PDB file of C-alpha atoms in Angstrom:
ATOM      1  CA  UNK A   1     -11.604 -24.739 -43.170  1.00  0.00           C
ATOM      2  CA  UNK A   2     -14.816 -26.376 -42.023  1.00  0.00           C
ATOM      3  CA  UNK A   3     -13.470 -27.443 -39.024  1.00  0.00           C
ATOM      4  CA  UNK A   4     -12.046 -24.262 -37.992  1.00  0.00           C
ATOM      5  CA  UNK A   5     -15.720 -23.149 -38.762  1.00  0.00           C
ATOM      6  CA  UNK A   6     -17.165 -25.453 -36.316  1.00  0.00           C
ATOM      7  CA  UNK A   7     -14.792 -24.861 -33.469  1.00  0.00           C
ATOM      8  CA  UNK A   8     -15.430 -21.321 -33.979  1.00  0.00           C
ATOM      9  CA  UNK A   9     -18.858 -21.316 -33.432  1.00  0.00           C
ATOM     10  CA  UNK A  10     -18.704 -24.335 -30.552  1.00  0.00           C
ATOM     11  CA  UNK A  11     -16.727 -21.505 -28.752  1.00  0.00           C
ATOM     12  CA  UNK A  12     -19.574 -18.935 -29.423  1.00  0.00           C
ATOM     13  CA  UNK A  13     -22.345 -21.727 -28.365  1.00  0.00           C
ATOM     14  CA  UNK A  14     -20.134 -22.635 -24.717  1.00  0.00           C
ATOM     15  CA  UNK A  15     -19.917 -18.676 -24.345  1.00  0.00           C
ATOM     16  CA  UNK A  16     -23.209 -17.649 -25.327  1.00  0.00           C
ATOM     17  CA  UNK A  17     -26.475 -19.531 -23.546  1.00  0.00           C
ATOM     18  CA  UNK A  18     -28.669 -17.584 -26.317  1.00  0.00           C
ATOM     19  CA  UNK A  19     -26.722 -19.662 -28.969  1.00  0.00           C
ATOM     20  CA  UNK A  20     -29.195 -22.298 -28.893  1.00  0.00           C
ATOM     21  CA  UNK A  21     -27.979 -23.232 -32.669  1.00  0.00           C
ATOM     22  CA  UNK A  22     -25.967 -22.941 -35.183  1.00  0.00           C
ATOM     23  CA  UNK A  23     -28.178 -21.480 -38.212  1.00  0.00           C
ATOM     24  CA  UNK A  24     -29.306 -18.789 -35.214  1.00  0.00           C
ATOM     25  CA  UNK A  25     -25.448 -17.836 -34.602  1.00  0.00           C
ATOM     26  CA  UNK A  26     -24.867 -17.330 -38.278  1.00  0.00           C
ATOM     27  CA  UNK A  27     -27.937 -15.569 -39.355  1.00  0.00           C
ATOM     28  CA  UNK A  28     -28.224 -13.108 -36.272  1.00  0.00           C
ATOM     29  CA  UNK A  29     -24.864 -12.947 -34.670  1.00  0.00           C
ATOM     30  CA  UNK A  30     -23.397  -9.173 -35.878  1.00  0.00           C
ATOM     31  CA  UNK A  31     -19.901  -9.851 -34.156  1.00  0.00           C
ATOM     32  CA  UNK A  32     -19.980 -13.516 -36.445  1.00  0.00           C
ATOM     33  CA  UNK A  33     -20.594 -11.404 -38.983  1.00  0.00           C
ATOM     34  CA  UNK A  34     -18.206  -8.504 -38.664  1.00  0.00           C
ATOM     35  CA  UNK A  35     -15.328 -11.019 -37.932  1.00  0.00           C
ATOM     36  CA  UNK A  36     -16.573 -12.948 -41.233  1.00  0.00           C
ATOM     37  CA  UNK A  37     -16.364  -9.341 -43.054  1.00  0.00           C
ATOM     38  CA  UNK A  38     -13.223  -8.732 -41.642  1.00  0.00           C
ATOM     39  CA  UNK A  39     -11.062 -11.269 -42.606  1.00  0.00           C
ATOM     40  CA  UNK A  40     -11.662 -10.365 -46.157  1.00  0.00           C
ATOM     41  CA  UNK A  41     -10.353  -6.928 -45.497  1.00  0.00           C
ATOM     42  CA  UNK A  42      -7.548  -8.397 -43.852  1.00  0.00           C
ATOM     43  CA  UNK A  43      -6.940  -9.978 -46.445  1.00  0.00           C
ATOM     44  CA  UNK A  44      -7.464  -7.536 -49.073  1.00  0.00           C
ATOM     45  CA  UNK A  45      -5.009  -4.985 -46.900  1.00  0.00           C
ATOM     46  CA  UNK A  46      -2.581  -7.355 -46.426  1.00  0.00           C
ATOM     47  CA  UNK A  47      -2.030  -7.400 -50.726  1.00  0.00           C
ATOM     48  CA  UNK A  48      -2.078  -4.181 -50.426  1.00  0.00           C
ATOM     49  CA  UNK A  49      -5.139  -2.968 -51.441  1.00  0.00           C
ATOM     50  CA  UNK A  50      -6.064  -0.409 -49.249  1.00  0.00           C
ATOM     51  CA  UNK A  51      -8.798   0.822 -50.662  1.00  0.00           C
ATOM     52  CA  UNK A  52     -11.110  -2.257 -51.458  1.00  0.00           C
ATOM     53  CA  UNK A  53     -10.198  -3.005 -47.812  1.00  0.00           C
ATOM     54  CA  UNK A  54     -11.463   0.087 -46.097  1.00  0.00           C
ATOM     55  CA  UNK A  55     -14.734   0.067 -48.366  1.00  0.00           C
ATOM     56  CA  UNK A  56     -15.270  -3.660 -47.054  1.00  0.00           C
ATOM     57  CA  UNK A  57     -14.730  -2.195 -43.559  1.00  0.00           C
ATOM     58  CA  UNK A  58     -16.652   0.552 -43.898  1.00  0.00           C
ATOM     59  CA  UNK A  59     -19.739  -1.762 -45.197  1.00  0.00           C
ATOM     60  CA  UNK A  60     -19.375  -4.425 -42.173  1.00  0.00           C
ATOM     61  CA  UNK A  61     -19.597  -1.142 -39.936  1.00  0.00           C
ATOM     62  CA  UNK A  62     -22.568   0.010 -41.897  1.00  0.00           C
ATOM     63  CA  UNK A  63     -23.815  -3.743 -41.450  1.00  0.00           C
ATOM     64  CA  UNK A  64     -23.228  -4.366 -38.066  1.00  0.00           C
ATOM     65  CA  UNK A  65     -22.706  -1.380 -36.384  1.00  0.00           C
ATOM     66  CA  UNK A  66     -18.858  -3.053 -35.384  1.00  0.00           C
ATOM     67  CA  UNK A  67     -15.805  -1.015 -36.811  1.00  0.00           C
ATOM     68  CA  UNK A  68     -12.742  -3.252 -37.256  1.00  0.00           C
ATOM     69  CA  UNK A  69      -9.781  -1.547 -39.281  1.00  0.00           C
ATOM     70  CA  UNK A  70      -8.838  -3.980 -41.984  1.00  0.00           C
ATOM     71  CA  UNK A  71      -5.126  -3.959 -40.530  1.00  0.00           C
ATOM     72  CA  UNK A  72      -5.919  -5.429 -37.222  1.00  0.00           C
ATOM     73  CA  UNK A  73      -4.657  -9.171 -36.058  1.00  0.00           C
ATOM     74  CA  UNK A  74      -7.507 -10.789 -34.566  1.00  0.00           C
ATOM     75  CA  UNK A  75      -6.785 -14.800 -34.025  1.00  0.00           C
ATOM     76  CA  UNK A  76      -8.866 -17.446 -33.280  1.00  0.00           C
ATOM     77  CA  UNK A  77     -12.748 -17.997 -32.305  1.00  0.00           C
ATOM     78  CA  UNK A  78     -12.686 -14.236 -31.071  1.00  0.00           C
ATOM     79  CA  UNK A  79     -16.557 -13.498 -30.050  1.00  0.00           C
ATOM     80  CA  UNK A  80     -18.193 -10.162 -30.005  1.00  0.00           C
ATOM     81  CA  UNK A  81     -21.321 -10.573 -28.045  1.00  0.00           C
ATOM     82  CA  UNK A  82     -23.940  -7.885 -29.011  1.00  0.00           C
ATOM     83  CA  UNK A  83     -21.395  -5.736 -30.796  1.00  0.00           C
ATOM     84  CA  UNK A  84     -22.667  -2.377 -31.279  1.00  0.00           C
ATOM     85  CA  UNK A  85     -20.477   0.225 -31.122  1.00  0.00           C
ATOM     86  CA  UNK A  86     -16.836  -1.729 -30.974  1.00  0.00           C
ATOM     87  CA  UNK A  87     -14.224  -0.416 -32.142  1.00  0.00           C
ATOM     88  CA  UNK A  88     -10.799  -1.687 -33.164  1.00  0.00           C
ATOM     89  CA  UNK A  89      -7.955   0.554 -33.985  1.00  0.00           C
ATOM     90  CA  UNK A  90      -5.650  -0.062 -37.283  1.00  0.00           C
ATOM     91  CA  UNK A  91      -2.543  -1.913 -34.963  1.00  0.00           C
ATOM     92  CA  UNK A  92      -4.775  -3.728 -32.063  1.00  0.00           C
ATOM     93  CA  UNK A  93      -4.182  -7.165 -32.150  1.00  0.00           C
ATOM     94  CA  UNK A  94      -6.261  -9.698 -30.306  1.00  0.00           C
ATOM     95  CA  UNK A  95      -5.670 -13.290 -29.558  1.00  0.00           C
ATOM     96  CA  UNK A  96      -7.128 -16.467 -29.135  1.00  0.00           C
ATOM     97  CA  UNK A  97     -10.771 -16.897 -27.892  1.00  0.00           C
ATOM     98  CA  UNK A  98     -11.461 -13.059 -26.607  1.00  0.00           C
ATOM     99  CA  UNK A  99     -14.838 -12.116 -25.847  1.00  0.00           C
ATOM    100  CA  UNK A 100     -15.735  -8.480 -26.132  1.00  0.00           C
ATOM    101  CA  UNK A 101     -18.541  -7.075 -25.374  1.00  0.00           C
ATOM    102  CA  UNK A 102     -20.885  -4.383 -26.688  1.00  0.00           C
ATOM    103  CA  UNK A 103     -19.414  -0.649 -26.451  1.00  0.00           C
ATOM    104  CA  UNK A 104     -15.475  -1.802 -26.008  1.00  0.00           C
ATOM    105  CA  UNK A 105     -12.894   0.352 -27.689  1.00  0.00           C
ATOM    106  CA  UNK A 106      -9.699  -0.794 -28.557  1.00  0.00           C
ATOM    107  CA  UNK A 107      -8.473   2.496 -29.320  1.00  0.00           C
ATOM    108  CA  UNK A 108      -5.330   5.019 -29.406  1.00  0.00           C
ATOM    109  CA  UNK A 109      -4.322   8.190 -27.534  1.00  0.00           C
ATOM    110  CA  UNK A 110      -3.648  11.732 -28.622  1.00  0.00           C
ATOM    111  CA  UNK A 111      -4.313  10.772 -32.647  1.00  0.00           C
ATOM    112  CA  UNK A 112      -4.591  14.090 -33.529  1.00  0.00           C
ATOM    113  CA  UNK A 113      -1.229  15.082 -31.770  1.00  0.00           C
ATOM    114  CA  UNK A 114       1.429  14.995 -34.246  1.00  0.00           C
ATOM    115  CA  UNK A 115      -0.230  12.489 -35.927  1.00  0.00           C
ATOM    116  CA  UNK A 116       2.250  12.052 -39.681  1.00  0.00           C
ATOM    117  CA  UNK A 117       4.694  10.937 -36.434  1.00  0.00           C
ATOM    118  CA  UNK A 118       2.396   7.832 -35.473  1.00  0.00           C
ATOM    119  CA  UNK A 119       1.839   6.403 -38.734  1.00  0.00           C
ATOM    120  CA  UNK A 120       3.516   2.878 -39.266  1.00  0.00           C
ATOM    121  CA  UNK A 121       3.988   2.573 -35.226  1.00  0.00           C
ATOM    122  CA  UNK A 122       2.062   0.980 -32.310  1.00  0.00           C
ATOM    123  CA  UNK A 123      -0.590   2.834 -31.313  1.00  0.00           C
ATOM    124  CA  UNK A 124      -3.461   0.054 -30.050  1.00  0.00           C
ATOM    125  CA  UNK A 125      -3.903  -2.294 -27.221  1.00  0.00           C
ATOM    126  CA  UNK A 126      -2.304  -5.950 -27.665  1.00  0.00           C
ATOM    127  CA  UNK A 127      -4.826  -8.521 -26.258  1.00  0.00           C
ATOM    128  CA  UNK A 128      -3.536 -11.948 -25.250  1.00  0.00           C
ATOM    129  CA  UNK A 129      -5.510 -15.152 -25.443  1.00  0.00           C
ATOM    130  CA  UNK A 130      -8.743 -16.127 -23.136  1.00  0.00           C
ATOM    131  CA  UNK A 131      -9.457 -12.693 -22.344  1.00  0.00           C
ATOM    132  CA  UNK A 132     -13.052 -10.897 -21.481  1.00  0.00           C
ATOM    133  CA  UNK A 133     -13.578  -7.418 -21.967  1.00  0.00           C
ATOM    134  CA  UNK A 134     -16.539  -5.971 -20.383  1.00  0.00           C
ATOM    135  CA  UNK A 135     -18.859  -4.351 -21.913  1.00  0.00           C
ATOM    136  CA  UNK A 136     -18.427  -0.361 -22.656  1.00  0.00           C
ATOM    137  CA  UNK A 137     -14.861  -0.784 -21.550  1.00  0.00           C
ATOM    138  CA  UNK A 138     -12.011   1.324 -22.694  1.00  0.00           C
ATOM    139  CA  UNK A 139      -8.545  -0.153 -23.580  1.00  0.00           C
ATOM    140  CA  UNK A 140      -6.423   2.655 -25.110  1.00  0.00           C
ATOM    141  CA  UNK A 141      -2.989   2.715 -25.664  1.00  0.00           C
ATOM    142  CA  UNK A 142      -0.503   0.239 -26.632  1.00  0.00           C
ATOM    143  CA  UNK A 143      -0.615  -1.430 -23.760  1.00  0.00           C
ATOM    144  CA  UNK A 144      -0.859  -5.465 -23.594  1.00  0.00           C
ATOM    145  CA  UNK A 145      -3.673  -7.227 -21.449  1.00  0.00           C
ATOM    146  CA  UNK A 146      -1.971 -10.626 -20.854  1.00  0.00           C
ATOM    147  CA  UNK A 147      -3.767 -13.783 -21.088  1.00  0.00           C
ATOM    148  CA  UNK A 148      -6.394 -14.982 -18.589  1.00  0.00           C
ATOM    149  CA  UNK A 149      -7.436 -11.191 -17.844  1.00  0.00           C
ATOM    150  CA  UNK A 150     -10.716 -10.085 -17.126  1.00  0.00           C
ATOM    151  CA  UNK A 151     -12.250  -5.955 -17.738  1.00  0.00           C
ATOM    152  CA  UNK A 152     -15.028  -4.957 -16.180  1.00  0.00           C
ATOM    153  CA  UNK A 153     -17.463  -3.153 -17.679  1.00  0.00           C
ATOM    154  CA  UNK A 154     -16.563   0.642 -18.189  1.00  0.00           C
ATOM    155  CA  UNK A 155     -13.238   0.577 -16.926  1.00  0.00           C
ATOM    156  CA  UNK A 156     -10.220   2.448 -18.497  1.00  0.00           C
ATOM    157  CA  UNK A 157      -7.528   0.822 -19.254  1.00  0.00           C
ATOM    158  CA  UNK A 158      -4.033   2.554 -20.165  1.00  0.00           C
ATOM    159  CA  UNK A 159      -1.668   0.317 -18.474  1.00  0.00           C
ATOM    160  CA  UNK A 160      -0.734  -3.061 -19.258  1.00  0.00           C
ATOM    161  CA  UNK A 161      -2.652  -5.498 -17.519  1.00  0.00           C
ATOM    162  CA  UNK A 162      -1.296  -8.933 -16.165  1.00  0.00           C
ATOM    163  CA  UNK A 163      -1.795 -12.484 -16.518  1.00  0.00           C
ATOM    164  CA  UNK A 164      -5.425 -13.409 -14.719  1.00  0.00           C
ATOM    165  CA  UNK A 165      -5.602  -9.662 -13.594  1.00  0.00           C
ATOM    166  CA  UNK A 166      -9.036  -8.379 -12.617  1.00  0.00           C
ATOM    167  CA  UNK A 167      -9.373  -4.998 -13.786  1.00  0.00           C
ATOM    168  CA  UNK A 168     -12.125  -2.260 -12.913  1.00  0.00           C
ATOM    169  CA  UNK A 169     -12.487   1.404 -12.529  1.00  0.00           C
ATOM    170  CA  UNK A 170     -11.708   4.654 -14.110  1.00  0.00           C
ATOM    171  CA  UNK A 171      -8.502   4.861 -13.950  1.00  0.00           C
ATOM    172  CA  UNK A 172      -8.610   0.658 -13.945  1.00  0.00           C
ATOM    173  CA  UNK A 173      -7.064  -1.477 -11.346  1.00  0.00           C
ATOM    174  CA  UNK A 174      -6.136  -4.375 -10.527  1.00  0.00           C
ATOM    175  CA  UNK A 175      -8.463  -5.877  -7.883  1.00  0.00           C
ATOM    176  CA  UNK A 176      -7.220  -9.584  -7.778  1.00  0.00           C
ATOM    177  CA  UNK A 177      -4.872 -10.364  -5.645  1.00  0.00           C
ATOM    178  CA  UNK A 178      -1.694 -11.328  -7.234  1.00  0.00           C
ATOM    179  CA  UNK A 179      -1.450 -15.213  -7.867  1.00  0.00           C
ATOM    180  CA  UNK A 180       0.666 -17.865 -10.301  1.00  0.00           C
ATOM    181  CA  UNK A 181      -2.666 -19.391 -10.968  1.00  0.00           C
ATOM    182  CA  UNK A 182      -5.291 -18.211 -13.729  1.00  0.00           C
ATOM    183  CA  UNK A 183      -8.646 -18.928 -14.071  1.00  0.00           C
ATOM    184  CA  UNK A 184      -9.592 -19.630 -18.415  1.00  0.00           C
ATOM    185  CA  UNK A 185     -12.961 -20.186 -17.531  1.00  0.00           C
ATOM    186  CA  UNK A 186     -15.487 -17.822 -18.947  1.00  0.00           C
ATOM    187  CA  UNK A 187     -17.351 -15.498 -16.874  1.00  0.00           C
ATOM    188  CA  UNK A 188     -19.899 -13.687 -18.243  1.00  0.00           C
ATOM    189  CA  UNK A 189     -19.275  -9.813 -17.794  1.00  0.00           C
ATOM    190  CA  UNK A 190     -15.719 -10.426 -16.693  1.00  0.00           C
ATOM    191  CA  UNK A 191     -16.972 -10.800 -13.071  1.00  0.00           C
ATOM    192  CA  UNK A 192     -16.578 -13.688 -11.017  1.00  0.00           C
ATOM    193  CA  UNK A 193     -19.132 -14.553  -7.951  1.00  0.00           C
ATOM    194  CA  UNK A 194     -17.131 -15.602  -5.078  1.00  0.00           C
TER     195      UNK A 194
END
């Protein structure tokens, strides 16, 4: 357990230049927090206590100002720099070593259209490992972003994204040109200087 503990906040230190140490990450850092938070109510949902698990989620909202539904998969050293105002819908999942930034929505579409129809399916974005999402971006839908990807800030995602992809806009696209090679090196903003 400890040593998951320090590789997860090794991977906030070599993503974050403001991480200057470890007591500063743990005592100021809202997305450590709301992840920490979290995987109680994960836990809690997962035995099937709803209720505990939504009051727990409602409190780390209240706390941090990040709203994570207890149901969500998130993986490994996922960092939310900033944090205010994420949100992450009841069947997102996100991989391995995502950075999100502050204002991103992992969010469904048309809840409030025949909505006793979309209980129990997939209804949030799918995020794949060693992905950055911009800040105040918009992923809604359950589309998958595949590993490597990069969103720029603001953008609007509703179509899957692929492997490396470089999305931006409103409606998002893809402005790298397609390749076999990806890039897992972090880039602050998920934009690139060239």
């Amino acid at each position: 357990m400890f040593e998951n503990l320090k590789k997860y906040f090794e991977s906030i230190k070599s993503r974050d230049p403001a991480a200057t140490s470890l007591l500063l990450v743990i005592l100021t850092y809202p997305g450590v927090k709301a992840v920490f938070f979290h995987r109680i109510a994960n836990f809690l949902w997962e035995l099937n206590l709803k209720i505990p698990a939504r009051m727990i989620s409602q409190i780390n909202r209240f706390l941090t100002g990040i709203e994570i539904h207890p149901a969500a998969k998130i993986g490994k050293n996922l960092f939310i720099d900033h944090g205010m105002g994420v949100v992450i819908g009841e069947t997102a999942e996100i991989g391995d070593n995502v950075t999100l930034y502050h204002g991103v929505t992992l969010g469904g579409v048309s809840p409030a259209i025949k909505s006793k129809e979309q209980v129990g399916i997939k209804r949030h974005p799918s995020i794949e490992d060693d992905v950055i999402i911009g800040s105040g971006a918009q992923i809604l839908g359950p589309v998958i972003v595949k590993n490597c990807a990069r969103i720029g800030a603001n953008a609007v995602v509703t179509k899957d994204v692929p492997k490396g992809g470089v999305m931006v806009g409103i409606p998002a696209k893809n402005i790298k040109p397609s390749s076999k090679k990806t890039d897992s090196s972090f880039a602050p903003y998920a934009v690139t200087k060239k």
